């Protein structure tokens, strides 16, 4: 029995090999923390990129002096895909709405709204509900509302959920009082 107690005492004071044990415990935790930080950083980066894309699309559309059409919006979706480096076109939706302030009735009204992707065009009721998100404007003033929707999947499964990144920006038309929508012509 004396040998066993002597061995246990000596074993408890021996610190050789403790670094190896600590390394085995801490390396997986550090690896998981690194993957988590990378995934969170990527999510924030993607949000920032999408916001810049939405502002760029809004600025481009606000400078139009000729009516925009379906082909124009298809080009804007491609631009969103290119600027976002999104591979799958089905992961992108774009909605553009021309909104006018009716100062007589104190309500925002829709001139037109068009959408590409899985979202639908904005209704009059939805436009009226935008009042908290739109600026104070004089009677008959217009803004272009651009909304981008991009599906986001985290790079690593660390607890972040798949989500749709949505951006909402508005821009006053620059060179004309309003941006017009051109309906498709017969046979086109």
CSV table of C-alpha atoms in Angstrom, one decimal:
chain,number,residue,atom,x,y,z
A,1,UNK,CA,0.0,0.0,0.0
A,2,UNK,CA,2.9,2.2,0.7
A,3,UNK,CA,4.1,2.0,-2.9
A,4,UNK,CA,0.7,3.0,-4.2
A,5,UNK,CA,0.4,6.1,-2.1
A,6,UNK,CA,4.0,7.1,-3.0
A,7,UNK,CA,3.1,6.6,-6.7
A,8,UNK,CA,0.0,8.7,-6.4
A,9,UNK,CA,1.8,11.5,-4.6
A,10,UNK,CA,4.5,11.5,-7.2
A,11,UNK,CA,1.9,11.4,-10.0
A,12,UNK,CA,0.0,14.4,-8.6
A,13,UNK,CA,3.2,16.5,-8.5
A,14,UNK,CA,4.4,15.5,-12.0
A,15,UNK,CA,3.5,18.2,-14.6
A,16,UNK,CA,5.1,16.6,-17.6
A,17,UNK,CA,2.6,16.3,-20.5
A,18,UNK,CA,0.1,18.8,-19.2
A,19,UNK,CA,0.6,21.0,-22.3
A,20,UNK,CA,-0.5,18.2,-24.5
A,21,UNK,CA,-3.7,17.7,-22.5
A,22,UNK,CA,-4.5,21.4,-22.6
A,23,UNK,CA,-3.8,21.5,-26.3
A,24,UNK,CA,-6.2,18.6,-27.0
A,25,UNK,CA,-8.9,20.5,-25.0
A,26,UNK,CA,-8.4,24.0,-26.3
A,27,UNK,CA,-7.7,23.5,-30.0
A,28,UNK,CA,-11.3,22.4,-30.9
A,29,UNK,CA,-12.7,25.3,-29.0
A,30,UNK,CA,-10.3,27.8,-30.8
A,31,UNK,CA,-11.2,26.2,-34.1
A,32,UNK,CA,-14.9,26.5,-33.5
A,33,UNK,CA,-14.5,30.1,-32.3
A,34,UNK,CA,-12.5,30.9,-35.5
A,35,UNK,CA,-15.2,29.4,-37.7
A,36,UNK,CA,-17.9,31.3,-35.8
A,37,UNK,CA,-16.1,34.6,-36.1
A,38,UNK,CA,-15.5,34.0,-39.8
A,39,UNK,CA,-19.2,33.2,-40.4
A,40,UNK,CA,-20.4,36.3,-38.4
A,41,UNK,CA,-18.0,38.5,-40.3
A,42,UNK,CA,-19.1,37.1,-43.6
A,43,UNK,CA,-22.8,37.7,-42.7
A,44,UNK,CA,-22.0,41.4,-41.8
A,45,UNK,CA,-19.9,41.8,-45.0
A,46,UNK,CA,-22.8,40.4,-47.1
A,47,UNK,CA,-25.2,42.8,-45.5
A,48,UNK,CA,-22.9,45.7,-46.2
A,49,UNK,CA,-22.4,44.6,-49.8
A,50,UNK,CA,-26.1,44.3,-50.4
A,51,UNK,CA,-26.8,47.8,-49.0
A,52,UNK,CA,-24.2,49.3,-51.3
A,53,UNK,CA,-25.8,47.4,-54.2
A,54,UNK,CA,-29.2,48.7,-53.4
A,55,UNK,CA,-27.9,52.3,-53.2
A,56,UNK,CA,-26.2,51.8,-56.5
A,57,UNK,CA,-29.3,50.5,-58.2
A,58,UNK,CA,-31.4,53.2,-56.7
A,59,UNK,CA,-29.0,55.9,-58.0
A,60,UNK,CA,-28.8,54.4,-61.5
A,61,UNK,CA,-32.6,54.3,-61.8
A,62,UNK,CA,-33.0,57.8,-60.4
A,63,UNK,CA,-30.9,59.2,-63.2
A,64,UNK,CA,-33.2,57.8,-66.0
A,65,UNK,CA,-34.9,60.3,-68.2
A,66,UNK,CA,-36.4,57.7,-70.5
A,67,UNK,CA,-39.0,55.2,-69.4
A,68,UNK,CA,-37.7,52.0,-67.9
A,69,UNK,CA,-39.1,48.6,-69.1
A,70,UNK,CA,-38.9,44.9,-68.4
A,71,UNK,CA,-35.5,44.5,-70.1
A,72,UNK,CA,-34.1,47.3,-68.1
A,73,UNK,CA,-35.1,45.7,-64.8
A,74,UNK,CA,-33.7,42.3,-66.0
A,75,UNK,CA,-30.4,44.2,-66.5
A,76,UNK,CA,-30.6,45.6,-63.0
A,77,UNK,CA,-31.1,42.1,-61.6
A,78,UNK,CA,-28.0,41.0,-63.5
A,79,UNK,CA,-26.2,44.0,-62.1
A,80,UNK,CA,-27.2,43.0,-58.6
A,81,UNK,CA,-26.0,39.4,-59.2
A,82,UNK,CA,-22.7,40.7,-60.6
A,83,UNK,CA,-22.1,43.2,-57.8
A,84,UNK,CA,-23.1,40.7,-55.1
A,85,UNK,CA,-21.1,37.8,-56.7
A,86,UNK,CA,-24.2,35.6,-56.3
A,87,UNK,CA,-24.0,32.5,-58.5
A,88,UNK,CA,-27.6,31.4,-58.5
A,89,UNK,CA,-29.9,34.0,-60.2
A,90,UNK,CA,-32.8,32.4,-58.2
A,91,UNK,CA,-31.3,33.8,-55.0
A,92,UNK,CA,-32.0,37.4,-56.1
A,93,UNK,CA,-35.2,39.5,-56.2
A,94,UNK,CA,-35.6,43.2,-57.0
A,95,UNK,CA,-38.6,45.5,-56.5
A,96,UNK,CA,-38.7,49.0,-57.9
A,97,UNK,CA,-41.6,51.4,-57.0
A,98,UNK,CA,-42.3,54.9,-58.0
A,99,UNK,CA,-44.0,56.7,-55.0
A,100,UNK,CA,-45.7,60.1,-55.0
A,101,UNK,CA,-46.7,62.1,-52.0
A,102,UNK,CA,-50.3,63.4,-52.2
A,103,UNK,CA,-50.2,66.4,-49.9
A,104,UNK,CA,-54.0,67.0,-50.3
A,105,UNK,CA,-54.9,63.6,-48.9
A,106,UNK,CA,-51.7,63.2,-46.8
A,107,UNK,CA,-50.9,59.8,-48.3
A,108,UNK,CA,-48.1,58.2,-50.3
A,109,UNK,CA,-49.4,56.8,-53.6
A,110,UNK,CA,-48.0,54.3,-56.1
A,111,UNK,CA,-47.3,55.5,-59.6
A,112,UNK,CA,-46.0,52.1,-60.6
A,113,UNK,CA,-44.3,49.1,-59.1
A,114,UNK,CA,-42.4,46.2,-60.8
A,115,UNK,CA,-40.7,43.2,-59.3
A,116,UNK,CA,-38.3,40.5,-60.5
A,117,UNK,CA,-37.8,37.3,-58.7
A,118,UNK,CA,-39.9,35.7,-55.9
A,119,UNK,CA,-41.3,39.0,-54.5
A,120,UNK,CA,-44.4,40.7,-56.0
A,121,UNK,CA,-45.0,44.2,-57.0
A,122,UNK,CA,-46.0,46.6,-54.2
A,123,UNK,CA,-49.7,47.3,-53.8
A,124,UNK,CA,-51.3,50.6,-53.0
A,125,UNK,CA,-51.9,49.5,-49.4
A,126,UNK,CA,-48.3,48.5,-49.0
A,127,UNK,CA,-47.2,51.9,-50.4
A,128,UNK,CA,-49.5,53.7,-47.9
A,129,UNK,CA,-47.8,51.6,-45.1
A,130,UNK,CA,-44.4,53.0,-46.0
A,131,UNK,CA,-45.1,56.4,-44.4
A,132,UNK,CA,-42.7,55.8,-41.4
A,133,UNK,CA,-39.9,54.8,-43.8
A,134,UNK,CA,-40.2,57.6,-46.4
A,135,UNK,CA,-39.1,61.2,-46.1
A,136,UNK,CA,-41.3,64.3,-45.7
A,137,UNK,CA,-42.0,65.6,-49.2
A,138,UNK,CA,-43.9,68.5,-50.8
A,139,UNK,CA,-47.1,67.8,-52.7
A,140,UNK,CA,-46.6,65.7,-55.9
A,141,UNK,CA,-43.0,65.0,-55.1
A,142,UNK,CA,-41.8,61.6,-56.1
A,143,UNK,CA,-39.1,59.1,-54.9
A,144,UNK,CA,-37.9,55.8,-56.3
A,145,UNK,CA,-38.1,53.0,-53.8
A,146,UNK,CA,-35.6,50.2,-54.5
A,147,UNK,CA,-35.7,46.9,-52.6
A,148,UNK,CA,-33.2,44.1,-53.0
A,149,UNK,CA,-33.7,40.6,-51.6
A,150,UNK,CA,-30.8,38.2,-51.5
A,151,UNK,CA,-30.8,34.7,-50.0
A,152,UNK,CA,-27.9,34.2,-47.7
A,153,UNK,CA,-26.5,30.9,-46.4
A,154,UNK,CA,-23.7,31.0,-43.8
A,155,UNK,CA,-20.5,29.4,-44.9
A,156,UNK,CA,-20.2,27.2,-41.8
A,157,UNK,CA,-23.0,25.7,-39.6
A,158,UNK,CA,-22.2,27.5,-36.4
A,159,UNK,CA,-25.7,28.5,-35.3
A,160,UNK,CA,-26.4,31.2,-37.9
A,161,UNK,CA,-29.6,30.6,-39.8
A,162,UNK,CA,-30.2,30.9,-43.5
A,163,UNK,CA,-31.9,34.3,-44.1
A,164,UNK,CA,-33.0,36.7,-46.8
A,165,UNK,CA,-31.0,40.0,-46.7
A,166,UNK,CA,-33.5,42.8,-47.6
A,167,UNK,CA,-32.5,46.4,-48.3
A,168,UNK,CA,-34.9,49.3,-48.7
A,169,UNK,CA,-33.6,52.6,-50.2
A,170,UNK,CA,-35.3,55.6,-51.7
A,171,UNK,CA,-33.9,58.1,-54.1
A,172,UNK,CA,-35.4,61.3,-55.6
A,173,UNK,CA,-35.3,61.3,-59.4
A,174,UNK,CA,-32.3,63.4,-60.5
A,175,UNK,CA,-32.8,64.7,-64.0
A,176,UNK,CA,-36.6,64.4,-64.5
A,177,UNK,CA,-39.5,65.0,-62.2
A,178,UNK,CA,-40.3,61.3,-62.3
A,179,UNK,CA,-39.1,58.0,-63.6
A,180,UNK,CA,-41.7,56.4,-66.0
A,181,UNK,CA,-42.5,52.8,-66.6
A,182,UNK,CA,-43.0,51.7,-70.2
A,183,UNK,CA,-45.5,48.9,-70.7
A,184,UNK,CA,-44.6,46.2,-73.2
A,185,UNK,CA,-46.0,46.9,-76.7
A,186,UNK,CA,-48.2,44.4,-78.5
A,187,UNK,CA,-46.2,41.6,-80.2
A,188,UNK,CA,-43.0,42.4,-78.3
